[in-house]
Short mmCIF file of C-alpha atoms in Angstrom, two decimals:
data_model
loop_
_atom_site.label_atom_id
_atom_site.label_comp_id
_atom_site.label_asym_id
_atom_site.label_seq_id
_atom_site.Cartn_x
_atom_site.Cartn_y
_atom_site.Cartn_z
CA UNK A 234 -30.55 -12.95 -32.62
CA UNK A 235 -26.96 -10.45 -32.12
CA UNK A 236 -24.21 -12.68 -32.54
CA UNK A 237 -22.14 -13.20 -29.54
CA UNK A 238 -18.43 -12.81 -29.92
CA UNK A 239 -16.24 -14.69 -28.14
CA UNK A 240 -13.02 -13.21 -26.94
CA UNK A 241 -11.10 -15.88 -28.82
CA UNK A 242 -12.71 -15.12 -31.91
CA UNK A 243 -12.34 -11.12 -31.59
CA UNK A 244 -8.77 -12.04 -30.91
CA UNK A 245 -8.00 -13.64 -33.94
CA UNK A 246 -9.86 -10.99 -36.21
CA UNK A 247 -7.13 -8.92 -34.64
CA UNK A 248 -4.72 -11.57 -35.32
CA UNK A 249 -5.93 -11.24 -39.23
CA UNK A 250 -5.30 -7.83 -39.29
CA UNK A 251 -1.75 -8.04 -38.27
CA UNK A 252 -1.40 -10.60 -41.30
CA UNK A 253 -2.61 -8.12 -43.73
CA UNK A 254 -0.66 -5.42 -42.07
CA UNK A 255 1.32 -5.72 -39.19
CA UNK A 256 1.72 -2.11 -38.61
CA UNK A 257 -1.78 -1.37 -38.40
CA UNK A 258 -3.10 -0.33 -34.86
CA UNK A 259 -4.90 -3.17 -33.69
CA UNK A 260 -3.28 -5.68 -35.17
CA UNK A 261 -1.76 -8.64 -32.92
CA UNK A 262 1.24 -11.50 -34.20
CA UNK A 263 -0.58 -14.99 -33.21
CA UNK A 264 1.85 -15.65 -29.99
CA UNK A 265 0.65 -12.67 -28.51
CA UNK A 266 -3.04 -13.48 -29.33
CA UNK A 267 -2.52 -17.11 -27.52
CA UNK A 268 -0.64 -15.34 -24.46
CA UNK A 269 -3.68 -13.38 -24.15
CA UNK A 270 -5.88 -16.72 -24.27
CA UNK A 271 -4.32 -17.62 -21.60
CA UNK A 272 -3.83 -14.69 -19.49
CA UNK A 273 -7.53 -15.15 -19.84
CA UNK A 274 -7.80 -18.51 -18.75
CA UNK A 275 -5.86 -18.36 -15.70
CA UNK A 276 -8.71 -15.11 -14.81
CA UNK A 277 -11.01 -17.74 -15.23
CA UNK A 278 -9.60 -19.76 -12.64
CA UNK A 279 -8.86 -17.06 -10.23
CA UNK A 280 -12.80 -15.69 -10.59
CA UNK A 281 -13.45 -19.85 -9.62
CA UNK A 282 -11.51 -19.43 -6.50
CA UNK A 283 -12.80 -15.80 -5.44
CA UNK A 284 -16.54 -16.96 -5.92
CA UNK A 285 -15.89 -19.96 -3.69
CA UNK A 286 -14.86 -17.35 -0.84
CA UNK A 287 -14.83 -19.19 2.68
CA UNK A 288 -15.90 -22.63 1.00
CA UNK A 289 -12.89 -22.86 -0.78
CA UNK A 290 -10.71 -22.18 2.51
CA UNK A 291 -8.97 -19.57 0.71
CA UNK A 292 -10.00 -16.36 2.62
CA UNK A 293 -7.85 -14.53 5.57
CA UNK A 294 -3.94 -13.97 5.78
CA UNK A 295 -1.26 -16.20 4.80
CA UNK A 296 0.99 -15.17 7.32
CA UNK A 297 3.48 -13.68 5.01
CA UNK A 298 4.27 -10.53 3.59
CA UNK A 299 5.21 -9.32 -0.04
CA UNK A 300 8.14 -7.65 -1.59
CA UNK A 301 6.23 -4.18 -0.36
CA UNK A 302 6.18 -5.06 3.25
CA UNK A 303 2.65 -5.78 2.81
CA UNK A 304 0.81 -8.81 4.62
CA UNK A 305 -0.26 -11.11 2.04
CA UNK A 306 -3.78 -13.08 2.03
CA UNK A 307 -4.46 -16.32 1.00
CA UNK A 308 -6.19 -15.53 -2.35
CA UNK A 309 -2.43 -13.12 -3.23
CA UNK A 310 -0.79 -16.20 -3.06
CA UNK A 311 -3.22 -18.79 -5.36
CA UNK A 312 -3.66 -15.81 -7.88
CA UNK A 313 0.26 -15.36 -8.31
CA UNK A 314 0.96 -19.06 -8.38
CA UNK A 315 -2.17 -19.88 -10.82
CA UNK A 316 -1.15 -16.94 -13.03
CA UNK A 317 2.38 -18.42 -13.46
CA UNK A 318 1.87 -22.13 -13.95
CA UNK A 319 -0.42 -20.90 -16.40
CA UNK A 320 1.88 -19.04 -18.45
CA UNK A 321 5.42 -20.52 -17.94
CA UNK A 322 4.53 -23.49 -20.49
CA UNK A 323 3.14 -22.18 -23.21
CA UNK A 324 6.27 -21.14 -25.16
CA UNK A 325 4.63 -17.46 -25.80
CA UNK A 326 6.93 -15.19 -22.47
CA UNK A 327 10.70 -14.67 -21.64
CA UNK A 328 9.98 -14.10 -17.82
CA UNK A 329 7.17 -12.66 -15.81
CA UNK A 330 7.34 -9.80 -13.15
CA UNK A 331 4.63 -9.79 -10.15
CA UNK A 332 3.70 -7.15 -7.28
CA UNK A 333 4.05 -10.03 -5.11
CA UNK A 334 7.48 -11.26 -5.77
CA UNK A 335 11.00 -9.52 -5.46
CA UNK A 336 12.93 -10.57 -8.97
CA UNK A 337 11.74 -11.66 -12.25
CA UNK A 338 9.91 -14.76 -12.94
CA UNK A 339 12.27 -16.26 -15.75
CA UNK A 340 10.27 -19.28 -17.69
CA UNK A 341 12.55 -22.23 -16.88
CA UNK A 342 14.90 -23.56 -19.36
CA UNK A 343 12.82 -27.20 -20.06
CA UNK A 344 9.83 -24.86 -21.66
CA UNK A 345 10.39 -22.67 -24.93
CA UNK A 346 11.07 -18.85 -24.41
CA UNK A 347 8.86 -16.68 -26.11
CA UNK A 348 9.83 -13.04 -26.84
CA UNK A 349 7.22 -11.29 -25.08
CA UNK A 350 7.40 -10.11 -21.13
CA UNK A 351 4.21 -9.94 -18.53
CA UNK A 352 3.75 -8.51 -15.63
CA UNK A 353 1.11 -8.38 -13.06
CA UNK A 354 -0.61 -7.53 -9.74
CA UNK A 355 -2.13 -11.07 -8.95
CA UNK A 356 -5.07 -9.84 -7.24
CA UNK A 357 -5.57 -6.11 -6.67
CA UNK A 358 -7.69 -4.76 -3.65
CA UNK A 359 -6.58 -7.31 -1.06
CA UNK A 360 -7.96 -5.79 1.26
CA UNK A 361 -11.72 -6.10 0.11
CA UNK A 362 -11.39 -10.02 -0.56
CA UNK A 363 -13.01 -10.59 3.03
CA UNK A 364 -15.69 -8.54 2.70
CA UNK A 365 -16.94 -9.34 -0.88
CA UNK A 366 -16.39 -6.29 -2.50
CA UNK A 367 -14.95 -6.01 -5.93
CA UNK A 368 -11.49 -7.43 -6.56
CA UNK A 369 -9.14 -8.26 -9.69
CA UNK A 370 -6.10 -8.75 -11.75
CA UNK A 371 -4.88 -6.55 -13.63
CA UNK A 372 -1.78 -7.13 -16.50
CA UNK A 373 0.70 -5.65 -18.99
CA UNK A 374 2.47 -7.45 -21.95
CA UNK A 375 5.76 -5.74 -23.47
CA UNK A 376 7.92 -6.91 -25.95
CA UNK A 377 11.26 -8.04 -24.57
CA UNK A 378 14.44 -6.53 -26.59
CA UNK A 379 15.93 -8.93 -29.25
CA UNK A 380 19.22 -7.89 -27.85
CA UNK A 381 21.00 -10.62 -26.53
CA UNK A 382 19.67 -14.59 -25.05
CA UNK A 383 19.47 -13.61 -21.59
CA UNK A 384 16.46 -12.04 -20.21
CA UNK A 385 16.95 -9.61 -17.01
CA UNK A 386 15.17 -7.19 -14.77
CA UNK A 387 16.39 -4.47 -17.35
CA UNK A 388 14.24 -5.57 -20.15
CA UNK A 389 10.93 -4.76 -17.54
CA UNK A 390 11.96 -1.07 -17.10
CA UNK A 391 10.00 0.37 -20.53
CA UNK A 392 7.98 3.11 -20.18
CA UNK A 393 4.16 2.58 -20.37
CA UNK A 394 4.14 3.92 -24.10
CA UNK A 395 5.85 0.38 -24.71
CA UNK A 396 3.06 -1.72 -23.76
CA UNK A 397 1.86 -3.76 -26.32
CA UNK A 398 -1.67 -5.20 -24.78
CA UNK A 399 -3.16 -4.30 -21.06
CA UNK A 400 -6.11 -4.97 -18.81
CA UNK A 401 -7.85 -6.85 -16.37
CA UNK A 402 -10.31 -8.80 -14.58
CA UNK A 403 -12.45 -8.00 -12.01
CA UNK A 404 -14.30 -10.22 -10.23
CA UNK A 405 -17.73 -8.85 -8.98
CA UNK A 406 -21.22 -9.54 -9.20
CA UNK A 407 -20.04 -10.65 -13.29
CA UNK A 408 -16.11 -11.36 -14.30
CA UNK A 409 -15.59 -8.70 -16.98
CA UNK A 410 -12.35 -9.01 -19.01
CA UNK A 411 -11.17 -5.31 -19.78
CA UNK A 412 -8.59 -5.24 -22.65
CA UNK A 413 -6.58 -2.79 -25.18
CA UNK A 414 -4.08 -4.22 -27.82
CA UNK A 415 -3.74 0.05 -29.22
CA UNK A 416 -7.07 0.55 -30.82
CA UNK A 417 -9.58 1.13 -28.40
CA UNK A 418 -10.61 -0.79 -24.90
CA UNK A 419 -13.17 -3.85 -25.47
CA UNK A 420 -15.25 -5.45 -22.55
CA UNK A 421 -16.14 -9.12 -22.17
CA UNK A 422 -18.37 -11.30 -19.95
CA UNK A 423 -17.74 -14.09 -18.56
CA UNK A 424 -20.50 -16.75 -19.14
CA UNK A 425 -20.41 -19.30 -16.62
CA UNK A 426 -22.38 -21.84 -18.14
CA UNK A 427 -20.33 -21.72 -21.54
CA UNK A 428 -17.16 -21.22 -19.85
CA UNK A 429 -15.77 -18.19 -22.07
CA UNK A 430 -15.53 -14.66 -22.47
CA UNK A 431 -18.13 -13.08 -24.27
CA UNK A 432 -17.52 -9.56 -26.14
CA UNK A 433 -20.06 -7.31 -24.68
CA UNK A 434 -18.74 -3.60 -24.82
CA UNK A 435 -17.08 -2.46 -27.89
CA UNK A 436 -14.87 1.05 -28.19
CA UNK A 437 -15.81 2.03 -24.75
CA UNK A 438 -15.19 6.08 -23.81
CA UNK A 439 -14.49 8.18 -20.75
CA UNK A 440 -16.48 11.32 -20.95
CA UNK A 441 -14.24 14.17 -20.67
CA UNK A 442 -16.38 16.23 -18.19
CA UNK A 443 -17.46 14.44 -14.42
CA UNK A 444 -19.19 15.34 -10.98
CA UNK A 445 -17.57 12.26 -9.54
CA UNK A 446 -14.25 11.67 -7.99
CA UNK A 447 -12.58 8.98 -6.10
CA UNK A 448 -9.80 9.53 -3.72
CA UNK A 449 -9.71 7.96 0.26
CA UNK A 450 -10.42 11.88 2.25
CA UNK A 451 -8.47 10.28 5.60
CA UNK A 452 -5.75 11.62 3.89
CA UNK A 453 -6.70 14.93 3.08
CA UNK A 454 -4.39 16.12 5.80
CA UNK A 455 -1.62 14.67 4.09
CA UNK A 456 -1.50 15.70 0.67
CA UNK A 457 0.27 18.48 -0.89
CA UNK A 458 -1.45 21.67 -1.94
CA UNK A 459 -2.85 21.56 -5.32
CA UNK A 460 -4.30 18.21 -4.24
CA UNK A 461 -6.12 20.05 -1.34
CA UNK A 462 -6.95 22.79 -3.67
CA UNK A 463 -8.74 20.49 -6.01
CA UNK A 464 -10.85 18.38 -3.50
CA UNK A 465 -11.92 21.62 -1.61
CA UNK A 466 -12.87 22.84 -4.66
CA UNK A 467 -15.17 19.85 -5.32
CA UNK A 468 -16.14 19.81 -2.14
CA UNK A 469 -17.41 23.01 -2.13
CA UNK A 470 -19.93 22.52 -4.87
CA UNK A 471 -22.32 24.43 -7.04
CA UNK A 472 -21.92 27.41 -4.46
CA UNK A 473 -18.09 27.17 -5.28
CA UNK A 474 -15.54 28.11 -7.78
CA UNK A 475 -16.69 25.09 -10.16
CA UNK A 476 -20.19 25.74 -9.82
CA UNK A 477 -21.29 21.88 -9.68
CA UNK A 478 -22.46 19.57 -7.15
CA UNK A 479 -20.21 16.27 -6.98
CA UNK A 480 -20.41 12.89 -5.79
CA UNK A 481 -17.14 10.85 -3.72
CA UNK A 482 -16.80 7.33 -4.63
CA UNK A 483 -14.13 5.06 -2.84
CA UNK A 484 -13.62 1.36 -2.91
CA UNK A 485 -10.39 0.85 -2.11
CA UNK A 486 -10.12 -1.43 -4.99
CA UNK A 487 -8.33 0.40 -7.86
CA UNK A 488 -9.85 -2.28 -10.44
CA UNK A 489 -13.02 -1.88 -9.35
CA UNK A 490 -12.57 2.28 -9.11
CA UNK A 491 -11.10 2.19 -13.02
CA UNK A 492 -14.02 -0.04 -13.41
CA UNK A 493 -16.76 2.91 -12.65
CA UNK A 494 -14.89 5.29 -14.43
CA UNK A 495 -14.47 3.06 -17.24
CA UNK A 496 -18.26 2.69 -17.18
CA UNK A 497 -19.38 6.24 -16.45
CA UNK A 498 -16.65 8.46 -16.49
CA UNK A 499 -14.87 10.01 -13.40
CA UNK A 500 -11.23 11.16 -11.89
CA UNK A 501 -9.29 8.23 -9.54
CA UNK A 502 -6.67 9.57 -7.50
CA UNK A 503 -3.87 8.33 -5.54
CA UNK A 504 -1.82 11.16 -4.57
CA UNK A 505 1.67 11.57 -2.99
CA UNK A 506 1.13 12.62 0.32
CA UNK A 507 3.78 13.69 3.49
CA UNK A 508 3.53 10.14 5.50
CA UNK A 509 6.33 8.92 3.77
CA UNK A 510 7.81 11.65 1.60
CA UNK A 511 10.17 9.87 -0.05
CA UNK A 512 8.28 7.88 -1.97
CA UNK A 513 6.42 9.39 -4.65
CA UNK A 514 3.05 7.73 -4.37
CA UNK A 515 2.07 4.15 -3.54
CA UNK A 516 0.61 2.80 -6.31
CA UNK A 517 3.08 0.66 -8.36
CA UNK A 518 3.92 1.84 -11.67
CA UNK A 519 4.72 -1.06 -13.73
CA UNK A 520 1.95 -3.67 -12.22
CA UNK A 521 -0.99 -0.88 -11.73
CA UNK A 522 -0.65 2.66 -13.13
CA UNK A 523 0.94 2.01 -16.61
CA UNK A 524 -1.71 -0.66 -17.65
CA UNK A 525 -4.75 1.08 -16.17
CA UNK A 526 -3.21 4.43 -17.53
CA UNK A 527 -3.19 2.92 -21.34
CA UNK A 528 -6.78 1.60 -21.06
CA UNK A 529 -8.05 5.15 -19.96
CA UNK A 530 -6.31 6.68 -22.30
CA UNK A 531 -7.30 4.23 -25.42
CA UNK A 532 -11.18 5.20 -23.89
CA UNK A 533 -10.04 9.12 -24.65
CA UNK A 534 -9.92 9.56 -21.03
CA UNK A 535 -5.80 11.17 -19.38
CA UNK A 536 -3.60 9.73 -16.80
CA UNK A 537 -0.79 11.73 -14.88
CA UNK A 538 1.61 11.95 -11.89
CA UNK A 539 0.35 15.07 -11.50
CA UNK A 540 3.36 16.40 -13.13
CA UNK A 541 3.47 14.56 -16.23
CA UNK A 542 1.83 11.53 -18.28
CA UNK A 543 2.50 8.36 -16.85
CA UNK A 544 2.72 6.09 -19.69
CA UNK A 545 5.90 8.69 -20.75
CA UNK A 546 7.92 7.89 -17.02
CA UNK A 547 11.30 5.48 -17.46
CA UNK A 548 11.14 3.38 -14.86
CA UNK A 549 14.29 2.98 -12.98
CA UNK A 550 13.26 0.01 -10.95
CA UNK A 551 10.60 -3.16 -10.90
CA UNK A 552 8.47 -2.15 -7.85
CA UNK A 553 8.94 1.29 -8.94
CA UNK A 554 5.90 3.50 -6.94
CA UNK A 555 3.50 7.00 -8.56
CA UNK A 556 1.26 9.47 -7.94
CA UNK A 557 -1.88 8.37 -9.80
CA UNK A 558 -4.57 11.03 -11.27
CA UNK A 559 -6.73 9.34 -13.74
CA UNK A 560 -10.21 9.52 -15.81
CA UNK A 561 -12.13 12.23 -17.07
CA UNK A 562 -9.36 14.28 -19.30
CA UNK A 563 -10.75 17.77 -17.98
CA UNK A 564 -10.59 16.93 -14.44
CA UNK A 565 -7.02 14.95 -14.31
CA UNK A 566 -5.89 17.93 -16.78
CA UNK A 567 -7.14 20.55 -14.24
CA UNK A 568 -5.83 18.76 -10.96
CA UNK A 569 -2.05 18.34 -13.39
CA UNK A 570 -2.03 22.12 -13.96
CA UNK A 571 -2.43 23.14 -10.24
CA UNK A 572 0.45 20.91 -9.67
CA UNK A 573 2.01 23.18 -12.59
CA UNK A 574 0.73 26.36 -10.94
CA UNK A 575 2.39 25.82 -7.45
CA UNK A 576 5.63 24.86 -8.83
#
């Protein structure tokens, strides 16, 4: 019989390794391996309340909107407040950031502060929770900067390179726990009937070559050249300039789009385009792009802006929006250098 690994025990082998050398990649302190427990715990509870659907009264709007302007649904809400009360106790975070609130989260003064910061979108693809299509959460730990008692917005803004574990859950026909502490990206089941995470994906890889692509075409109109110039190009097929067929994918649910690519390989994009031109994308770097850009990159797999890597970008604010290309490193290094090319 293979023996099944439990995320708790793969965590502390990684936990051992940072005992017998703490500079080895890989190789986790024990506070951040029991923030990580129960990161993973609070999934647990969110996957309870997204499999209950209707039942559990906890589908539609909440008739409020987010720090984005954005109309928040009931499920938002419960993940954001489960995720916190989960993690303000334990003694392990400074303060906690979320896509759904303005400010920093600071752990309140009757619980020990830990010395490590996490941030999070709650519940990503909010719009697919009422039609039972593949949602999640998605996370990033950093370190906070031994400089000083206080912790503020200004220990958030690190760039991606920073992070110090990443991942998520999605919530689908299984719950699959995606993670990356720097030496690779693991997978893990949930098993419902044993109530834990189960390792069942080890050193998973991108493959640097794709026919498939994600990106929503309503927008085509909208986008800036070299994005057109790539999509017609796929579009156009074997007949065209890349002399290959491929297939569009969309769900509207980046978790669940890095999920397939994750899987079997691909290129996500979420371009800039002219609808509001002052913003330079709408994806949100610190609570989306920077995690799911380390995981794709631990699976050998390349993440831009278009312009340049995204784990390398100093954020200047919290809710600080990108450009996301993603996936397959020949395809998000192709559509990068026709950004290149027309500037």
């Amino acid at each position: 019989m293979t023996q099944r690994i439990s995320l708790t025990r793969y965590l502390i082998e990684k936990q051992r390794g940072h005992e017998g050398n703490a500079s080895a990649p890989g190789a986790i302190p024990p506070q951040l391996r029991l923030l990580l427990e129960v990161v993973a715990r609070a999934c647990k509870s969110i996957s309870l309340a997204v499999t209950k659907g209707a039942l559990g009264g906890v589908l539609g709007a909440a008739d409020s909107e987010n720090v984005q302007g954005e109309i928040q649904k009931k499920l938002d809400i419960i993940a954001n407040e489960v995720l916190i009360e989960a993690n303000e106790w334990g003694g392990h975070l400074a303060a906690m950031a979320s896509e759904e609130m303005e400010g920093i989260y600071t752990v309140p003064n009757r619980y020990p502060q830990g010395e490590y910061l996490l941030m999070f979108d709650p519940l990503d693809g909010s719009s697919n929770i009422d039609v039972n299509v593949s949602i999640g959460t998605i996370f990033s730990v950093l370190l906070k900067s031994p400089e000083g008692p206080a912790v503020s917005e200004q220990d958030f803004l690190q760039p991606g390179t920073q992070q110090v574990a990443a991942g998520y859950c999605i919530y689908g026909p299984q719950t699959t726990l995606v993670l990356t502490v720097g030496d690779g990206v693991a997978m893990f089941t949930l098993d419902r009937e044993q109530g834990s995470f189960v390792l069942t994906q080890e050193d998973v890889r991108v493959p640097e070559d794709t026919q498939e692509f994600a990106v929503n075409m309503s927008n085509m109109r909208h986008w800036d050249e070299p994005v057109k110039r790539y999509i017609d190009e796929c579009l156009q097929g074997k007949d065209g300039p890349r002399g290959k067929d491929f297939n569009m994918r969309w769900i509207a649910s980046m978790v669940a789009d890095v999920h397939r690519i994750l899987t079997r390989g691909g290129v996500f994009m979420y371009p800039w385009d002219k609808r509001e031109p002052e913003k330079p994308g709408k994806l949100r770097l610190m609570y989306e792009a920077n995690p799911m850009g380390w995981l794709i990159e631990q699976a050998g797999g390349a993440a831009t802006d278009g312009r340049q890597r995204i784990l390398d970008i100093q954020p200047t604010k919290l809710h600080q929006r990108v450009s996301v290309f993603l996936g397959s490193k020949n395809e998000v290094e192709r559509a990068t250098r026709y950004h290149s090319e027309a500037a």
